[in-house]
């Protein structure tokens, strides 16, 4: 079945610098890759997603890149701010039929923005 | 209404109690999900309902019993839980199951089993 690995587990960056989180997946049929941000005590919130027919997507300071050949995708956050501090989860879709379609999640990255 | 709501926010129960968690959405979504999340871990899928029918049960113990009375409402009935079942229980919904659909999460119910 699908397996998603996420690195690093903890990332500490200076405010204003960029942060990059990487995920690899095993199922070549995966076609949807969301990123969720979860602040302490709160719900996971979708921050950006990418589908397999595009290689890159950007939304203001956040971008995601996808390399289907290598089976990896990355989250890029530029000009980091204190409010970016949170746990970030990547996920990849799996399932041949709609009835067994689900997300497989990475282990998470704790992002710390140092003032 | 663009939110998934969950009640209660917090729940403390003994191992012999019976309680229920409730999840509601009014976005017209036809797929609804229950996840369990332990501290510092990703959400772990428990159940998926698609068009009010159970489509995925991730081998969850029978002390957890899901119910989908209608397209807007999802319940999780709890009975004879164990202390290791203490966790954050998250509900999510998406327009459909599959088809690269985004899942939207509720705020969760923090459950403590004594």
Coordinates of C-alpha atoms in Angstrom, one line a residue:
Chain A
X1 CA 0.0 0.0 0.0
X2 CA 0.9 3.7 -0.1
X3 CA 3.6 5.0 2.3
X4 CA 4.4 8.6 2.8
X5 CA 7.7 9.7 4.4
X6 CA 8.2 13.3 5.5
X7 CA 11.4 15.2 6.4
X8 CA 12.6 16.8 8.5
X9 CA 10.6 16.1 11.7
X10 CA 11.6 19.4 13.1
X11 CA 12.7 22.5 11.3
X12 CA 13.9 25.7 12.9
X13 CA 14.4 28.8 10.7
X14 CA 15.0 32.5 11.3
X15 CA 12.1 34.8 10.7
X16 CA 12.2 36.0 7.2
X17 CA 14.1 33.0 5.9
X18 CA 12.6 30.2 3.7
X19 CA 11.5 26.8 4.9
X20 CA 11.3 23.6 2.8
X21 CA 9.6 20.4 3.9
X22 CA 9.9 17.3 1.7
X23 CA 7.7 14.2 1.3
X24 CA 8.2 11.0 -0.7
X25 CA 5.4 8.6 -1.6
X26 CA 5.4 5.0 -2.9
X27 CA 2.2 4.5 -4.9
X28 CA 2.8 5.7 -8.5
X29 CA -1.0 5.9 -8.9
X30 CA -1.3 8.7 -6.3
X31 CA -2.8 11.8 -7.9
X32 CA -3.6 14.3 -5.2
X33 CA -1.2 15.8 -2.7
X34 CA -2.5 18.2 0.0
X35 CA -0.6 20.0 2.7
X36 CA -2.2 20.7 6.1
X37 CA -1.1 23.1 8.8
X38 CA -2.1 22.3 12.4
X39 CA -1.5 24.8 15.1
X40 CA -1.4 23.6 18.7
X41 CA -4.8 22.5 19.9
X42 CA -6.5 23.3 16.5
X43 CA -7.8 21.5 13.5
X44 CA -5.7 20.6 10.5
X45 CA -6.2 23.3 7.8
X46 CA -5.5 22.9 4.1
X47 CA -2.9 25.4 3.0
X48 CA -2.2 24.2 -0.5
X49 CA -2.6 21.2 -2.6
X50 CA -1.4 19.9 -6.0
X51 CA -2.8 17.5 -8.5
X52 CA -0.8 15.2 -10.6
X53 CA -1.3 17.1 -13.8
X54 CA 0.8 20.0 -12.7
X55 CA 4.4 20.3 -11.4
X56 CA 4.1 23.5 -9.3
X57 CA 1.5 25.6 -7.6
X58 CA 2.0 28.9 -5.8
X59 CA -0.2 30.9 -3.4
X60 CA 1.5 34.1 -2.1
X61 CA 4.3 32.9 0.2
X62 CA 3.5 29.2 -0.1
X63 CA 4.4 26.9 -3.0
X64 CA 4.3 23.2 -3.7
X65 CA 6.3 21.3 -6.2
X66 CA 5.7 17.8 -7.5
X67 CA 8.1 15.4 -9.2
X68 CA 6.1 12.4 -10.3
X69 CA 9.0 10.6 -11.7
X70 CA 10.9 10.7 -8.5
X71 CA 7.7 10.4 -6.4
X72 CA 8.4 13.4 -4.2
X73 CA 6.7 16.7 -3.4
X74 CA 7.8 19.6 -1.4
X75 CA 6.4 22.6 0.5
X76 CA 8.2 25.9 0.2
X77 CA 7.4 28.8 2.6
X78 CA 9.2 32.1 1.8
X79 CA 9.6 35.1 4.1
X80 CA 8.6 33.1 7.1
X81 CA 6.6 34.8 9.9
X82 CA 6.0 33.9 13.5
X83 CA 2.4 32.8 12.6
X84 CA 3.9 30.1 10.4
X85 CA 5.0 28.2 13.5
X86 CA 2.9 25.0 13.5
X87 CA 3.0 21.3 12.5
X88 CA 2.8 20.7 8.8
X89 CA 1.5 17.4 7.4
X90 CA 1.8 16.2 3.8
X91 CA -0.5 13.6 2.4
X92 CA -1.0 11.5 -0.7
X93 CA -4.1 9.9 -2.2
X94 CA -4.4 6.2 -2.6
X95 CA -7.2 3.9 -3.8
X96 CA -8.1 2.6 -7.2
X97 CA -11.9 3.1 -6.8
X98 CA -13.7 6.0 -5.1
X99 CA -15.0 3.6 -2.4
X100 CA -11.4 2.9 -1.2
X101 CA -10.0 6.3 -1.9
X102 CA -8.3 7.9 1.1
X103 CA -5.3 10.0 2.2
X104 CA -2.1 8.6 3.5
X105 CA -0.4 11.1 5.8
X106 CA 3.2 11.9 6.5
X107 CA 4.5 12.0 10.1
X108 CA 4.5 15.7 10.3
X109 CA 7.1 18.5 10.5
X110 CA 7.2 20.9 13.5
X111 CA 8.2 24.3 12.1
X112 CA 9.7 26.8 14.5
X113 CA 10.2 30.4 13.4
X114 CA 12.8 32.1 15.5
X115 CA 12.4 35.9 16.0
Chain B
X1 CA -22.0 27.7 6.0
X2 CA -18.5 26.6 5.2
X3 CA -17.5 24.8 8.4
X4 CA -17.5 21.4 9.9
X5 CA -18.7 21.5 13.5
X6 CA -18.2 19.0 16.2
X7 CA -19.7 18.5 19.7
X8 CA -18.7 18.2 22.4
X9 CA -15.3 20.0 22.4
X10 CA -14.2 18.0 25.4
X11 CA -15.4 14.7 26.9
X12 CA -14.3 12.8 29.9
X13 CA -15.7 9.3 30.3
X14 CA -15.2 6.2 32.3
X15 CA -14.5 2.8 30.8
X16 CA -18.1 1.7 31.4
X17 CA -19.8 4.8 30.0
X18 CA -21.6 5.2 26.7
X19 CA -21.3 8.5 24.9
X20 CA -21.6 9.9 21.4
X21 CA -19.6 12.4 19.3
X22 CA -21.5 14.5 16.8
X23 CA -20.3 16.1 13.6
X24 CA -22.3 18.3 11.3
X25 CA -21.7 20.0 7.9
X26 CA -24.0 22.0 5.7
X27 CA -21.7 22.3 2.6
X28 CA -23.5 19.7 0.7
X29 CA -20.6 17.3 1.0
X30 CA -21.4 13.6 0.4
X31 CA -18.3 12.1 2.1
X32 CA -17.6 12.3 5.8
X33 CA -14.7 10.9 7.8
X34 CA -13.7 10.1 11.3
X35 CA -10.1 10.4 12.3
X36 CA -8.3 9.7 15.6
X37 CA -5.2 11.8 16.4
X38 CA -2.7 11.2 19.2
X39 CA -0.4 13.9 20.3
X40 CA 2.4 14.7 17.8
X41 CA 1.1 12.2 15.3
X42 CA -0.8 12.6 12.0
X43 CA -4.6 11.9 11.9
X44 CA -5.4 8.2 11.6
X45 CA -8.3 7.3 9.5
X46 CA -11.1 5.3 11.3
X47 CA -14.2 5.4 9.0
X48 CA -15.4 6.9 5.8
X49 CA -19.0 7.4 4.8
X50 CA -19.9 8.0 1.2
X51 CA -23.5 9.0 0.3
X52 CA -24.5 7.9 3.8
X53 CA -23.0 4.4 3.4
X54 CA -20.0 3.1 5.2
X55 CA -17.2 2.7 2.6
X56 CA -14.1 2.3 4.7
X57 CA -13.7 0.8 8.2
X58 CA -10.0 0.7 9.0
X59 CA -10.3 -2.4 11.3
X60 CA -11.5 -0.2 14.2
X61 CA -12.5 -2.0 17.4
X62 CA -16.3 -2.5 17.8
X63 CA -16.3 -0.3 20.9
X64 CA -16.4 2.5 18.3
X65 CA -19.7 2.5 16.3
X66 CA -20.2 5.1 13.5
X67 CA -23.6 6.3 12.2
X68 CA -24.6 8.5 9.4
X69 CA -28.3 9.4 9.8
X70 CA -28.3 11.8 6.9
X71 CA -26.0 13.6 4.5
X72 CA -25.2 16.4 7.0
X73 CA -24.7 14.5 10.2
X74 CA -22.1 11.9 11.4
X75 CA -22.1 10.3 14.8
X76 CA -19.5 8.2 16.6
X77 CA -20.9 6.1 19.4
X78 CA -18.5 5.1 22.1
X79 CA -18.9 2.2 24.5
X80 CA -16.5 0.4 26.9
X81 CA -13.5 2.5 25.8
X82 CA -10.0 1.9 27.1
X83 CA -7.6 4.6 28.4
X84 CA -5.5 4.2 25.3
X85 CA -8.5 5.5 23.3
X86 CA -7.9 9.0 24.8
X87 CA -7.1 11.2 21.8
X88 CA -8.4 14.0 19.6
X89 CA -11.3 12.8 17.4
X90 CA -11.6 14.7 14.2
X91 CA -14.4 14.7 11.7
X92 CA -13.9 15.8 8.1
X93 CA -16.0 16.1 5.0
X94 CA -15.3 16.4 1.3
X95 CA -17.6 16.9 -1.7
X96 CA -17.1 13.3 -2.7
X97 CA -14.9 10.4 -1.7
X98 CA -12.1 10.3 -4.2
X99 CA -11.7 12.5 -7.3
X100 CA -8.9 14.5 -5.7
X101 CA -11.3 16.2 -3.3
X102 CA -10.2 18.4 -0.5
X103 CA -11.1 17.3 3.0
X104 CA -12.2 19.9 5.5
X105 CA -11.8 19.3 9.2
X106 CA -13.9 20.1 12.2
X107 CA -12.3 21.4 15.4
X108 CA -12.3 18.0 17.0
X109 CA -13.4 16.4 20.3
X110 CA -10.7 15.9 22.9
X111 CA -11.6 12.6 24.6
X112 CA -10.2 11.5 27.9
X113 CA -11.0 7.9 29.1
X114 CA -10.4 7.3 32.8

